[in-house]
């Protein structure tokens, strides 16, 4: 199976400080970038020498990055790195002339939302044996192994900083539901969450908040929109909501789900792929099949009408969040790096 | 199991089949299965991409969808390369032509009669009645008058007028549906509305009596939530013993209407022992039971 399942001890395979490059496609404040930057910080703390490569004019001041940033150059990078981690589609545009190992960090099925030529380029990369694929969920591992035929996969998961994301319960007059994700966006499918919120209102007086980088035309169904909130304000938004309504079609991992859990805000979500690694129906979240709007609505109504269920889910969610520190991801990354050095796959 | 169910609308509104699917999928989820919905004309991902994004064990769809050749082709190809079951559902007659039947393992139908017997001689067609949702449809103490809910286009038929017009005029029944003043009842509210009603009229349309019979969802839901006043279908004999039939099923429209008038006014009541018998007769007729049966057939 995939490498994260190996019993090997990190102590035995750790090979000392490594020089590592992380190559970013952009620097927007979003989960797809904050996750690799959190990996960088976790690896830096362990003494690895990390350099982040980012596009010109990109700003990462929204993230407390503990590594230097270099601008992508037009020519292959001459400097030697033990490992290069390509984020997103950067592997095709930013070659390194001498790299010990090359890793692709796969955080979602980006190829499905791109034009055919780009799609083929991405799929070729995922199946190219020169790359070791770092995936954030078992769902993506199944895809790389089963559909792309590449056995060089490590599941590294994702993490949460529970010193930043923690619950802060406060009494509220009404239940508050949170929608997260850009609107409109085909994959995030926030329109379904808005429809659910509207239907919930026929049964319960609820307040509806939304958090996104872009949110076009909120309409009457959304009471408050947090547009591109500063990263230090995001935990506070989760803390003030009872449930996160997520209707994405596909999620590589579902970091917002984990962030919400850590803040005591319960994900009520479609079973959108990667979330199934840590979302467990009735334990820490409520889950419906993707697109099954009636079922998800049923879960929201059940959640709002049953205080025992809410309490049980909250306990489960907080316990789950504690299982996903960034250190766990750093362990998995070090195992992957060490596996590559030892010629393992 | 991970199941992909095809739907015509994201939430039950205009199509009877989407109400049925909602109840079926809730039952399947209660049995521990994951039911995705795929709405072909609105889904952001093409079907092939979506099928390749998840490992589905079962595709479940109204056979009507298979009148579409492109869909038929995709599913035929997919089942050649993946170990997947495909189960069809025949809800409307006449049935689609032969190729639709070839792509499915078998087809379920709530119809029984001449047409389905003929089809069953050619294809693997299995009778699986509609049902009630044991989560949404529960008996409570009644308080209001009699209520008829027909959310879909069915009540545009003249049969509705034959049964209901007089009663509506007398204010003996309150009707909800596209043809009435109150247009729609949310399926999550229907059960509690039924349960609060003194009696619940139900009838089947003439096109459902031309050699093929069905027990509509209302038959199951009304009996589960309150005091039903049904027309008569031979299929009711399979659910109710004679003692129940004479109290809850009336072939004669005039007697049917009088029963509603009398229950509504309080001139007639139903003994609690009879209600208990009614409840007993509905055991093992929930959608959960139906879906268990469907999954048993797949084993």
Coordinates of N, CA, C and O in Angstrom, one line a residue, chain A residues 1 71 97 102 343:
Chain A
X1 N 0.8 -1.2 0.0 CA 0.0 0.0 0.0 C 0.9 1.3 0.0 O 2.1 1.2 -0.2
X71 N 12.2 34.4 -6.2 CA 11.2 34.6 -7.4 C 11.5 33.5 -8.4 O 12.7 33.2 -8.6
X97 N 17.8 22.1 -12.5 CA 18.8 21.3 -13.3 C 19.4 20.2 -12.4 O 19.9 19.2 -13.0
X102 N 12.3 14.6 -7.0 CA 11.3 15.5 -7.4 C 9.9 15.0 -6.9 O 9.6 13.8 -7.1
X343 N 15.8 5.0 -2.2 CA 15.3 4.3 -3.4 C 14.1 3.5 -3.2 O 13.7 2.6 -3.9

